[in-house]
C-alpha cells in the first residue's frame, strides 16, 4: 500500500498517539483475503437498472467497494475466529453464554443481559413491552429500525437533535447531542405516562455519525431520572463514541476508553445493542436493563421469537465472537486509526470542494446530496441519484439517508422532504485499506465533475415500512 499522508492537525483536533507519524497505518496485518470482482461501467449500468436502481437489490458480487453498511461487515480477528472454535452449542447454560454475559457486564454494567440475533430484535422486544398507542419516545435521532419498531407498536418516535446539527458545515465537536432543553420541555408537557422511555443513539447514525458528549448523556439522564422515565442508550457504536469523548471532551484526555464507556452506561437504565457494529461480529445483539421484572417479561417474549434466554437468536460461536469483539474494539490504537481513517476521506473531499457533513464522524462519510445536486428537488431523491451514480461510476455501493428513508409517513403514506438528503459511505471495520479509500475519493470526484447532467428519480414501487430496503426507482 502506498503511503498517503494527511495533516491530522487540521480543523477538529483529535490528538492521538499516531500524530508522531503522519502516515496512517492500519494497525493490523492481513492474513486472509477475499477477491473483489471488477466490472465495467456498461455492466454496472445494466446491473443497477435490473436492481430497480436500488443498491440494496444488487448482488454483492457485482459491487467493487461495498460501503452500504458497517453492520455485520467487519473483519474478525484471529482471536475471535479462535474463540468461535471454542463455541459451546449447548441449548441451555452454555459456556459461551457466560463468556458473553461477563463481557457485556464488564463494559455495560447492567444487571440483566438478554441476547438477541441483532439490534432490531432487541428494539422489537423492548418497544413491544414498553410502548402503548400514543406513547412518545424521544431520541437524538432514531435510526430507521428504531423508528419503525416504535411506530409498529403504535408509538410516536420523536427526534430532538441539537441545533448545532442543523448546520452540516459547523465544526461543533458533538453534533450528535440531543437538544436537552427541548427534551425537558417535552417531558414537562407529556410526563412519564406518555413517555415510557427516553433514548439516545451513540453515535448518532442518522444524524451523520456524529458523537454525543458525556455532558449531554449526563444531562439526559438527569432529566429522565427527575421524571422517573427509564433512559436507554442505543449503543451500536459505543466504542467510537467513547473515543470521540476521549479526544474531544475536556477532562477525558487521560481516561481509558473502556472507563469512558462504563461511565456513559452508568447514567442509563438499559441499552439496546447491535453487535454487528462495535463488536466486530457478523451477527448478534443484546438488550440490557437493571429492572428484573421487566427483564422477565422480555425473556418471555424472547423465548417466543428468538430462543432460550442463554442464547437468544445466536449460536454459541456467535456469543464467543461478540465476547472477544467487545473488548477488542476498545483498543485505543484501533479506535484512533478508525477515527483518523474516516477523517482522511472527509478532509480530502473538503479540499475538493465536495459537500460533506463536518466534522468527520465515527463510522461513515456523509455526502450532502442536496448541495451536491442542487438542481434536484428533495422529492426527486437527490441522494438516490447520487448513490446510483457512484455505483455506475466505479462500483461503489452506498446508501441514501434522506427522503427515501425518512420522507414517507408509514401510517398515512404522505410524503415530505426529510431534514437532509445525505448519502452514507459506511466504512466496514478493518476491511478496506487506504488505497481502497483513494479509489472511492476518485470515484466521488468523477461524479462531482459531471454533476449537472445527473437527473432526479421517482419511486416505481415501495412497501409501507422501511421502504428504502426494497423500493424500486426510475429516472425522471
Ligand atoms: N440502531 C442503530 C443506530 C443502527 O445503526 C442500527 C443498524 C440498528 C439500531 C439496528 O441494528 O441492524 O443489528 O438490527 N444499522 C445498520 C446500518 C443497519 O447500516 O446503519 P441491526
PDB file of N, CA and C in Angstrom, residues 97-194:
ATOM      1  N   UNK A  97     -22.309 -18.627  26.625  1.00  0.00           N
ATOM      2  CA  UNK A  97     -23.255 -17.640  27.170  1.00  0.00           C
ATOM      3  C   UNK A  97     -22.614 -16.883  28.335  1.00  0.00           C
ATOM      4  N   UNK A  98     -21.958 -17.648  29.227  1.00  0.00           N
ATOM      5  CA  UNK A  98     -21.359 -16.977  30.397  1.00  0.00           C
ATOM      6  C   UNK A  98     -20.242 -16.041  29.971  1.00  0.00           C
ATOM      7  N   UNK A  99     -19.460 -16.433  28.958  1.00  0.00           N
ATOM      8  CA  UNK A  99     -18.397 -15.529  28.474  1.00  0.00           C
ATOM      9  C   UNK A  99     -19.016 -14.243  27.904  1.00  0.00           C
ATOM     10  N   UNK A 100     -20.062 -14.435  27.127  1.00  0.00           N
ATOM     11  CA  UNK A 100     -20.762 -13.297  26.520  1.00  0.00           C
ATOM     12  C   UNK A 100     -21.329 -12.388  27.614  1.00  0.00           C
ATOM     13  N   UNK A 101     -22.044 -12.986  28.556  1.00  0.00           N
ATOM     14  CA  UNK A 101     -22.678 -12.200  29.615  1.00  0.00           C
ATOM     15  C   UNK A 101     -21.637 -11.430  30.439  1.00  0.00           C
ATOM     16  N   UNK A 102     -20.514 -12.102  30.727  1.00  0.00           N
ATOM     17  CA  UNK A 102     -19.476 -11.446  31.537  1.00  0.00           C
ATOM     18  C   UNK A 102     -18.839 -10.289  30.775  1.00  0.00           C
ATOM     19  N   UNK A 103     -18.640 -10.457  29.459  1.00  0.00           N
ATOM     20  CA  UNK A 103     -18.051  -9.368  28.661  1.00  0.00           C
ATOM     21  C   UNK A 103     -19.007  -8.174  28.630  1.00  0.00           C
ATOM     22  N   UNK A 104     -20.296  -8.451  28.435  1.00  0.00           N
ATOM     23  CA  UNK A 104     -21.289  -7.360  28.402  1.00  0.00           C
ATOM     24  C   UNK A 104     -21.337  -6.677  29.771  1.00  0.00           C
ATOM     25  N   UNK A 105     -21.364  -7.475  30.838  1.00  0.00           N
ATOM     26  CA  UNK A 105     -21.407  -6.905  32.196  1.00  0.00           C
ATOM     27  C   UNK A 105     -20.205  -6.021  32.474  1.00  0.00           C
ATOM     28  N   UNK A 106     -19.050  -6.477  32.064  1.00  0.00           N
ATOM     29  CA  UNK A 106     -17.808  -5.765  32.375  1.00  0.00           C
ATOM     30  C   UNK A 106     -17.814  -4.355  31.784  1.00  0.00           C
ATOM     31  N   UNK A 107     -18.379  -4.202  30.600  1.00  0.00           N
ATOM     32  CA  UNK A 107     -18.338  -2.900  29.928  1.00  0.00           C
ATOM     33  C   UNK A 107     -19.629  -2.109  30.172  1.00  0.00           C
ATOM     34  N   UNK A 108     -20.758  -2.762  30.040  1.00  0.00           N
ATOM     35  CA  UNK A 108     -22.040  -2.041  30.063  1.00  0.00           C
ATOM     36  C   UNK A 108     -22.605  -1.929  31.484  1.00  0.00           C
ATOM     37  N   UNK A 109     -22.320  -2.927  32.309  1.00  0.00           N
ATOM     38  CA  UNK A 109     -22.623  -2.828  33.734  1.00  0.00           C
ATOM     39  C   UNK A 109     -24.082  -3.013  34.133  1.00  0.00           C
ATOM     40  N   UNK A 110     -24.943  -3.423  33.197  1.00  0.00           N
ATOM     41  CA  UNK A 110     -26.354  -3.618  33.568  1.00  0.00           C
ATOM     42  C   UNK A 110     -26.548  -5.004  34.187  1.00  0.00           C
ATOM     43  N   UNK A 111     -27.567  -5.112  35.045  1.00  0.00           N
ATOM     44  CA  UNK A 111     -27.760  -6.376  35.769  1.00  0.00           C
ATOM     45  C   UNK A 111     -28.327  -7.479  34.878  1.00  0.00           C
ATOM     46  N   UNK A 112     -29.171  -7.112  33.947  1.00  0.00           N
ATOM     47  CA  UNK A 112     -29.863  -8.108  33.132  1.00  0.00           C
ATOM     48  C   UNK A 112     -29.390  -8.011  31.680  1.00  0.00           C
ATOM     49  N   UNK A 113     -28.965  -9.134  31.122  1.00  0.00           N
ATOM     50  CA  UNK A 113     -28.461  -9.162  29.740  1.00  0.00           C
ATOM     51  C   UNK A 113     -29.298 -10.169  28.952  1.00  0.00           C
ATOM     52  N   UNK A 114     -29.838  -9.721  27.834  1.00  0.00           N
ATOM     53  CA  UNK A 114     -30.704 -10.573  27.013  1.00  0.00           C
ATOM     54  C   UNK A 114     -30.137 -10.634  25.600  1.00  0.00           C
ATOM     55  N   UNK A 115     -29.633 -11.793  25.194  1.00  0.00           N
ATOM     56  CA  UNK A 115     -29.027 -11.878  23.858  1.00  0.00           C
ATOM     57  C   UNK A 115     -30.096 -11.937  22.761  1.00  0.00           C
ATOM     58  N   UNK A 116     -29.845 -11.251  21.662  1.00  0.00           N
ATOM     59  CA  UNK A 116     -30.783 -11.271  20.530  1.00  0.00           C
ATOM     60  C   UNK A 116     -29.986 -11.465  19.242  1.00  0.00           C
ATOM     61  N   UNK A 117     -30.698 -11.772  18.158  1.00  0.00           N
ATOM     62  CA  UNK A 117     -29.939 -12.080  16.933  1.00  0.00           C
ATOM     63  C   UNK A 117     -29.390 -10.818  16.280  1.00  0.00           C
ATOM     64  N   UNK A 118     -30.012  -9.658  16.529  1.00  0.00           N
ATOM     65  CA  UNK A 118     -29.405  -8.393  16.116  1.00  0.00           C
ATOM     66  C   UNK A 118     -30.110  -7.255  16.838  1.00  0.00           C
ATOM     67  N   UNK A 119     -29.699  -6.026  16.543  1.00  0.00           N
ATOM     68  CA  UNK A 119     -30.196  -4.882  17.306  1.00  0.00           C
ATOM     69  C   UNK A 119     -31.700  -4.707  17.217  1.00  0.00           C
ATOM     70  N   UNK A 120     -32.252  -4.877  16.034  1.00  0.00           N
ATOM     71  CA  UNK A 120     -33.686  -4.594  15.878  1.00  0.00           C
ATOM     72  C   UNK A 120     -34.546  -5.597  16.631  1.00  0.00           C
ATOM     73  N   UNK A 121     -34.032  -6.792  16.888  1.00  0.00           N
ATOM     74  CA  UNK A 121     -34.779  -7.771  17.694  1.00  0.00           C
ATOM     75  C   UNK A 121     -34.857  -7.275  19.134  1.00  0.00           C
ATOM     76  N   UNK A 122     -33.769  -6.672  19.606  1.00  0.00           N
ATOM     77  CA  UNK A 122     -33.772  -6.070  20.949  1.00  0.00           C
ATOM     78  C   UNK A 122     -34.787  -4.927  20.999  1.00  0.00           C
ATOM     79  N   UNK A 123     -34.811  -4.120  19.936  1.00  0.00           N
ATOM     80  CA  UNK A 123     -35.767  -2.995  19.876  1.00  0.00           C
ATOM     81  C   UNK A 123     -37.202  -3.520  19.869  1.00  0.00           C
ATOM     82  N   UNK A 124     -37.436  -4.554  19.092  1.00  0.00           N
ATOM     83  CA  UNK A 124     -38.792  -5.088  18.945  1.00  0.00           C
ATOM     84  C   UNK A 124     -39.314  -5.586  20.290  1.00  0.00           C
ATOM     85  N   UNK A 125     -38.457  -6.281  21.033  1.00  0.00           N
ATOM     86  CA  UNK A 125     -38.859  -6.804  22.342  1.00  0.00           C
ATOM     87  C   UNK A 125     -39.089  -5.653  23.319  1.00  0.00           C
ATOM     88  N   UNK A 126     -38.158  -4.717  23.365  1.00  0.00           N
ATOM     89  CA  UNK A 126     -38.261  -3.590  24.303  1.00  0.00           C
ATOM     90  C   UNK A 126     -39.524  -2.765  24.036  1.00  0.00           C
ATOM     91  N   UNK A 127     -39.714  -2.353  22.786  1.00  0.00           N
ATOM     92  CA  UNK A 127     -40.856  -1.483  22.485  1.00  0.00           C
ATOM     93  C   UNK A 127     -42.165  -2.254  22.536  1.00  0.00           C
ATOM     94  N   UNK A 128     -42.108  -3.550  22.218  1.00  0.00           N
ATOM     95  CA  UNK A 128     -43.316  -4.388  22.288  1.00  0.00           C
ATOM     96  C   UNK A 128     -43.903  -4.360  23.696  1.00  0.00           C
ATOM     97  N   UNK A 129     -43.034  -4.229  24.698  1.00  0.00           N
ATOM     98  CA  UNK A 129     -43.494  -4.203  26.082  1.00  0.00           C
ATOM     99  C   UNK A 129     -43.746  -2.769  26.577  1.00  0.00           C
ATOM    100  N   UNK A 130     -42.856  -1.857  26.234  1.00  0.00           N
ATOM    101  CA  UNK A 130     -42.892  -0.513  26.843  1.00  0.00           C
ATOM    102  C   UNK A 130     -43.811   0.475  26.123  1.00  0.00           C
ATOM    103  N   UNK A 131     -44.044   0.267  24.822  1.00  0.00           N
ATOM    104  CA  UNK A 131     -44.750   1.290  24.046  1.00  0.00           C
ATOM    105  C   UNK A 131     -46.243   0.990  23.977  1.00  0.00           C
ATOM    106  N   UNK A 132     -47.043   2.006  24.275  1.00  0.00           N
ATOM    107  CA  UNK A 132     -48.501   1.916  24.145  1.00  0.00           C
ATOM    108  C   UNK A 132     -48.910   2.796  22.961  1.00  0.00           C
ATOM    109  N   UNK A 133     -50.154   2.581  22.434  1.00  0.00           N
ATOM    110  CA  UNK A 133     -50.609   3.503  21.402  1.00  0.00           C
ATOM    111  C   UNK A 133     -50.521   4.940  21.949  1.00  0.00           C
ATOM    112  N   UNK A 134     -49.968   5.834  21.156  1.00  0.00           N
ATOM    113  CA  UNK A 134     -49.806   7.246  21.532  1.00  0.00           C
ATOM    114  C   UNK A 134     -48.630   7.535  22.461  1.00  0.00           C
ATOM    115  N   UNK A 135     -47.836   6.515  22.787  1.00  0.00           N
ATOM    116  CA  UNK A 135     -46.598   6.788  23.531  1.00  0.00           C
ATOM    117  C   UNK A 135     -45.693   7.673  22.677  1.00  0.00           C
ATOM    118  N   UNK A 136     -44.851   8.428  23.370  1.00  0.00           N
ATOM    119  CA  UNK A 136     -43.869   9.269  22.681  1.00  0.00           C
ATOM    120  C   UNK A 136     -42.484   8.815  23.124  1.00  0.00           C
ATOM    121  N   UNK A 137     -41.615   8.526  22.159  1.00  0.00           N
ATOM    122  CA  UNK A 137     -40.243   8.132  22.507  1.00  0.00           C
ATOM    123  C   UNK A 137     -39.275   9.108  21.857  1.00  0.00           C
ATOM    124  N   UNK A 138     -38.701  10.014  22.693  1.00  0.00           N
ATOM    125  CA  UNK A 138     -37.710  10.939  22.149  1.00  0.00           C
ATOM    126  C   UNK A 138     -36.334  10.288  22.032  1.00  0.00           C
ATOM    127  N   UNK A 139     -35.549  10.802  21.087  1.00  0.00           N
ATOM    128  CA  UNK A 139     -34.197  10.299  20.837  1.00  0.00           C
ATOM    129  C   UNK A 139     -33.444  11.472  20.221  1.00  0.00           C
ATOM    130  N   UNK A 140     -32.114  11.447  20.205  1.00  0.00           N
ATOM    131  CA  UNK A 140     -31.412  12.493  19.441  1.00  0.00           C
ATOM    132  C   UNK A 140     -31.836  12.371  17.976  1.00  0.00           C
ATOM    133  N   UNK A 141     -31.666  11.199  17.394  1.00  0.00           N
ATOM    134  CA  UNK A 141     -32.284  10.877  16.103  1.00  0.00           C
ATOM    135  C   UNK A 141     -32.468   9.367  16.057  1.00  0.00           C
ATOM    136  N   UNK A 142     -33.688   8.936  15.868  1.00  0.00           N
ATOM    137  CA  UNK A 142     -33.955   7.497  15.791  1.00  0.00           C
ATOM    138  C   UNK A 142     -33.359   6.929  14.523  1.00  0.00           C
ATOM    139  N   UNK A 143     -32.730   5.771  14.626  1.00  0.00           N
ATOM    140  CA  UNK A 143     -32.360   5.050  13.413  1.00  0.00           C
ATOM    141  C   UNK A 143     -33.640   4.467  12.809  1.00  0.00           C
ATOM    142  N   UNK A 144     -33.584   4.100  11.534  1.00  0.00           N
ATOM    143  CA  UNK A 144     -34.834   3.706  10.855  1.00  0.00           C
ATOM    144  C   UNK A 144     -35.512   2.493  11.475  1.00  0.00           C
ATOM    145  N   UNK A 145     -34.729   1.501  11.950  1.00  0.00           N
ATOM    146  CA  UNK A 145     -35.374   0.309  12.541  1.00  0.00           C
ATOM    147  C   UNK A 145     -35.985   0.656  13.900  1.00  0.00           C
ATOM    148  N   UNK A 146     -35.355   1.591  14.605  1.00  0.00           N
ATOM    149  CA  UNK A 146     -35.864   2.012  15.919  1.00  0.00           C
ATOM    150  C   UNK A 146     -37.203   2.720  15.720  1.00  0.00           C
ATOM    151  N   UNK A 147     -37.200   3.670  14.799  1.00  0.00           N
ATOM    152  CA  UNK A 147     -38.430   4.395  14.480  1.00  0.00           C
ATOM    153  C   UNK A 147     -39.532   3.420  14.040  1.00  0.00           C
ATOM    154  N   UNK A 148     -39.188   2.498  13.146  1.00  0.00           N
ATOM    155  CA  UNK A 148     -40.194   1.582  12.600  1.00  0.00           C
ATOM    156  C   UNK A 148     -40.751   0.675  13.697  1.00  0.00           C
ATOM    157  N   UNK A 149     -39.888   0.219  14.602  1.00  0.00           N
ATOM    158  CA  UNK A 149     -40.375  -0.647  15.677  1.00  0.00           C
ATOM    159  C   UNK A 149     -41.277   0.108  16.645  1.00  0.00           C
ATOM    160  N   UNK A 150     -40.976   1.374  16.895  1.00  0.00           N
ATOM    161  CA  UNK A 150     -41.838   2.196  17.764  1.00  0.00           C
ATOM    162  C   UNK A 150     -43.188   2.414  17.073  1.00  0.00           C
ATOM    163  N   UNK A 151     -43.141   2.773  15.795  1.00  0.00           N
ATOM    164  CA  UNK A 151     -44.396   3.041  15.060  1.00  0.00           C
ATOM    165  C   UNK A 151     -45.222   1.761  14.934  1.00  0.00           C
ATOM    166  N   UNK A 152     -44.537   0.638  14.767  1.00  0.00           N
ATOM    167  CA  UNK A 152     -45.221  -0.647  14.652  1.00  0.00           C
ATOM    168  C   UNK A 152     -46.001  -0.965  15.934  1.00  0.00           C
ATOM    169  N   UNK A 153     -45.462  -0.506  17.081  1.00  0.00           N
ATOM    170  CA  UNK A 153     -46.154  -0.712  18.372  1.00  0.00           C
ATOM    171  C   UNK A 153     -47.155   0.405  18.660  1.00  0.00           C
ATOM    172  N   UNK A 154     -47.355   1.320  17.722  1.00  0.00           N
ATOM    173  CA  UNK A 154     -48.357   2.372  17.882  1.00  0.00           C
ATOM    174  C   UNK A 154     -47.822   3.659  18.473  1.00  0.00           C
ATOM    175  N   UNK A 155     -46.533   3.726  18.745  1.00  0.00           N
ATOM    176  CA  UNK A 155     -45.954   4.917  19.371  1.00  0.00           C
ATOM    177  C   UNK A 155     -45.487   5.957  18.368  1.00  0.00           C
ATOM    178  N   UNK A 156     -45.071   7.102  18.926  1.00  0.00           N
ATOM    179  CA  UNK A 156     -44.531   8.190  18.093  1.00  0.00           C
ATOM    180  C   UNK A 156     -43.049   8.351  18.394  1.00  0.00           C
ATOM    181  N   UNK A 157     -42.249   8.243  17.365  1.00  0.00           N
ATOM    182  CA  UNK A 157     -40.799   8.407  17.518  1.00  0.00           C
ATOM    183  C   UNK A 157     -40.457   9.861  17.216  1.00  0.00           C
ATOM    184  N   UNK A 158     -39.905  10.559  18.223  1.00  0.00           N
ATOM    185  CA  UNK A 158     -39.618  11.995  18.064  1.00  0.00           C
ATOM    186  C   UNK A 158     -38.105  12.207  18.062  1.00  0.00           C
ATOM    187  N   UNK A 159     -37.625  12.948  17.087  1.00  0.00           N
ATOM    188  CA  UNK A 159     -36.199  13.295  17.029  1.00  0.00           C
ATOM    189  C   UNK A 159     -35.976  14.667  17.655  1.00  0.00           C
ATOM    190  N   UNK A 160     -34.999  14.747  18.561  1.00  0.00           N
ATOM    191  CA  UNK A 160     -34.656  16.029  19.177  1.00  0.00           C
ATOM    192  C   UNK A 160     -33.148  16.302  19.014  1.00  0.00           C
ATOM    193  N   UNK A 161     -32.676  16.466  17.778  1.00  0.00           N
ATOM    194  CA  UNK A 161     -31.249  16.737  17.606  1.00  0.00           C
ATOM    195  C   UNK A 161     -30.896  18.126  18.111  1.00  0.00           C
ATOM    196  N   UNK A 162     -29.655  18.335  18.496  1.00  0.00           N
ATOM    197  CA  UNK A 162     -29.230  19.661  18.954  1.00  0.00           C
ATOM    198  C   UNK A 162     -29.206  20.625  17.768  1.00  0.00           C
ATOM    199  N   UNK A 163     -29.323  21.918  18.062  1.00  0.00           N
ATOM    200  CA  UNK A 163     -29.435  22.893  16.973  1.00  0.00           C
ATOM    201  C   UNK A 163     -28.140  22.954  16.138  1.00  0.00           C
ATOM    202  N   UNK A 164     -26.996  22.660  16.752  1.00  0.00           N
ATOM    203  CA  UNK A 164     -25.720  22.697  16.015  1.00  0.00           C
ATOM    204  C   UNK A 164     -25.715  21.712  14.842  1.00  0.00           C
ATOM    205  N   UNK A 165     -26.537  20.650  14.946  1.00  0.00           N
ATOM    206  CA  UNK A 165     -26.555  19.636  13.895  1.00  0.00           C
ATOM    207  C   UNK A 165     -27.224  20.136  12.619  1.00  0.00           C
ATOM    208  N   UNK A 166     -27.993  21.248  12.739  1.00  0.00           N
ATOM    209  CA  UNK A 166     -28.681  21.791  11.554  1.00  0.00           C
ATOM    210  C   UNK A 166     -27.689  22.268  10.500  1.00  0.00           C
ATOM    211  N   UNK A 167     -26.546  22.776  10.962  1.00  0.00           N
ATOM    212  CA  UNK A 167     -25.540  23.312  10.044  1.00  0.00           C
ATOM    213  C   UNK A 167     -24.540  22.206   9.730  1.00  0.00           C
ATOM    214  N   UNK A 168     -24.646  21.649   8.517  1.00  0.00           N
ATOM    215  CA  UNK A 168     -23.821  20.487   8.176  1.00  0.00           C
ATOM    216  C   UNK A 168     -22.336  20.848   8.111  1.00  0.00           C
ATOM    217  N   UNK A 169     -22.029  22.158   8.005  1.00  0.00           N
ATOM    218  CA  UNK A 169     -20.629  22.587   7.899  1.00  0.00           C
ATOM    219  C   UNK A 169     -20.002  22.910   9.244  1.00  0.00           C
ATOM    220  N   UNK A 170     -20.834  23.080  10.276  1.00  0.00           N
ATOM    221  CA  UNK A 170     -20.275  23.551  11.548  1.00  0.00           C
ATOM    222  C   UNK A 170     -19.316  22.515  12.127  1.00  0.00           C
ATOM    223  N   UNK A 171     -18.305  23.010  12.838  1.00  0.00           N
ATOM    224  CA  UNK A 171     -17.277  22.126  13.374  1.00  0.00           C
ATOM    225  C   UNK A 171     -17.581  21.701  14.807  1.00  0.00           C
ATOM    226  N   UNK A 172     -18.778  21.973  15.273  1.00  0.00           N
ATOM    227  CA  UNK A 172     -19.143  21.626  16.644  1.00  0.00           C
ATOM    228  C   UNK A 172     -18.786  20.151  16.906  1.00  0.00           C
ATOM    229  N   UNK A 173     -18.056  19.878  17.978  1.00  0.00           N
ATOM    230  CA  UNK A 173     -17.494  18.523  18.122  1.00  0.00           C
ATOM    231  C   UNK A 173     -18.498  17.442  18.500  1.00  0.00           C
ATOM    232  N   UNK A 174     -19.667  17.825  19.032  1.00  0.00           N
ATOM    233  CA  UNK A 174     -20.643  16.817  19.464  1.00  0.00           C
ATOM    234  C   UNK A 174     -22.005  17.074  18.825  1.00  0.00           C
ATOM    235  N   UNK A 175     -22.023  17.015  17.509  1.00  0.00           N
ATOM    236  CA  UNK A 175     -23.265  17.297  16.784  1.00  0.00           C
ATOM    237  C   UNK A 175     -24.283  16.176  16.905  1.00  0.00           C
ATOM    238  N   UNK A 176     -23.897  15.082  17.580  1.00  0.00           N
ATOM    239  CA  UNK A 176     -24.862  14.014  17.839  1.00  0.00           C
ATOM    240  C   UNK A 176     -25.704  14.289  19.078  1.00  0.00           C
ATOM    241  N   UNK A 177     -25.382  15.354  19.810  1.00  0.00           N
ATOM    242  CA  UNK A 177     -26.089  15.639  21.063  1.00  0.00           C
ATOM    243  C   UNK A 177     -27.595  15.798  20.871  1.00  0.00           C
ATOM    244  N   UNK A 178     -28.297  15.514  21.966  1.00  0.00           N
ATOM    245  CA  UNK A 178     -29.734  15.773  21.977  1.00  0.00           C
ATOM    246  C   UNK A 178     -29.964  17.215  22.437  1.00  0.00           C
ATOM    247  N   UNK A 179     -31.039  17.813  21.964  1.00  0.00           N
ATOM    248  CA  UNK A 179     -31.452  19.135  22.433  1.00  0.00           C
ATOM    249  C   UNK A 179     -32.130  18.916  23.786  1.00  0.00           C
ATOM    250  N   UNK A 180     -31.371  19.093  24.872  1.00  0.00           N
ATOM    251  CA  UNK A 180     -31.903  18.738  26.193  1.00  0.00           C
ATOM    252  C   UNK A 180     -32.943  19.749  26.684  1.00  0.00           C
ATOM    253  N   UNK A 181     -32.881  20.987  26.191  1.00  0.00           N
ATOM    254  CA  UNK A 181     -33.928  21.956  26.568  1.00  0.00           C
ATOM    255  C   UNK A 181     -35.257  21.492  25.972  1.00  0.00           C
ATOM    256  N   UNK A 182     -35.224  21.037  24.726  1.00  0.00           N
ATOM    257  CA  UNK A 182     -36.448  20.528  24.085  1.00  0.00           C
ATOM    258  C   UNK A 182     -36.944  19.274  24.797  1.00  0.00           C
ATOM    259  N   UNK A 183     -36.005  18.447  25.239  1.00  0.00           N
ATOM    260  CA  UNK A 183     -36.392  17.234  25.969  1.00  0.00           C
ATOM    261  C   UNK A 183     -37.086  17.605  27.285  1.00  0.00           C
ATOM    262  N   UNK A 184     -36.496  18.545  27.988  1.00  0.00           N
ATOM    263  CA  UNK A 184     -37.047  18.945  29.282  1.00  0.00           C
ATOM    264  C   UNK A 184     -38.477  19.482  29.114  1.00  0.00           C
ATOM    265  N   UNK A 185     -38.675  20.256  28.040  1.00  0.00           N
ATOM    266  CA  UNK A 185     -39.989  20.826  27.756  1.00  0.00           C
ATOM    267  C   UNK A 185     -40.995  19.705  27.427  1.00  0.00           C
ATOM    268  N   UNK A 186     -40.565  18.777  26.598  1.00  0.00           N
ATOM    269  CA  UNK A 186     -41.435  17.656  26.214  1.00  0.00           C
ATOM    270  C   UNK A 186     -41.827  16.836  27.437  1.00  0.00           C
ATOM    271  N   UNK A 187     -40.849  16.571  28.295  1.00  0.00           N
ATOM    272  CA  UNK A 187     -41.103  15.779  29.499  1.00  0.00           C
ATOM    273  C   UNK A 187     -42.082  16.520  30.420  1.00  0.00           C
ATOM    274  N   UNK A 188     -41.892  17.851  30.553  1.00  0.00           N
ATOM    275  CA  UNK A 188     -42.798  18.635  31.418  1.00  0.00           C
ATOM    276  C   UNK A 188     -44.217  18.620  30.859  1.00  0.00           C
ATOM    277  N   UNK A 189     -44.340  18.675  29.529  1.00  0.00           N
ATOM    278  CA  UNK A 189     -45.672  18.714  28.912  1.00  0.00           C
ATOM    279  C   UNK A 189     -46.378  17.362  28.934  1.00  0.00           C
ATOM    280  N   UNK A 190     -45.624  16.304  28.638  1.00  0.00           N
ATOM    281  CA  UNK A 190     -46.275  14.998  28.418  1.00  0.00           C
ATOM    282  C   UNK A 190     -46.156  14.047  29.601  1.00  0.00           C
ATOM    283  N   UNK A 191     -45.069  14.166  30.371  1.00  0.00           N
ATOM    284  CA  UNK A 191     -44.930  13.344  31.575  1.00  0.00           C
ATOM    285  C   UNK A 191     -44.631  11.886  31.309  1.00  0.00           C
ATOM    286  N   UNK A 192     -44.375  11.128  32.387  1.00  0.00           N
ATOM    287  CA  UNK A 192     -43.931   9.737  32.260  1.00  0.00           C
ATOM    288  C   UNK A 192     -45.002   8.779  31.729  1.00  0.00           C
ATOM    289  N   UNK A 193     -46.266   9.171  31.787  1.00  0.00           N
ATOM    290  CA  UNK A 193     -47.292   8.254  31.266  1.00  0.00           C
ATOM    291  C   UNK A 193     -47.210   8.182  29.743  1.00  0.00           C
ATOM    292  N   UNK A 194     -47.047   9.367  29.131  1.00  0.00           N
ATOM    293  CA  UNK A 194     -46.948   9.389  27.662  1.00  0.00           C
ATOM    294  C   UNK A 194     -45.549   9.004  27.173  1.00  0.00           C
TER     295      UNK A 194
END
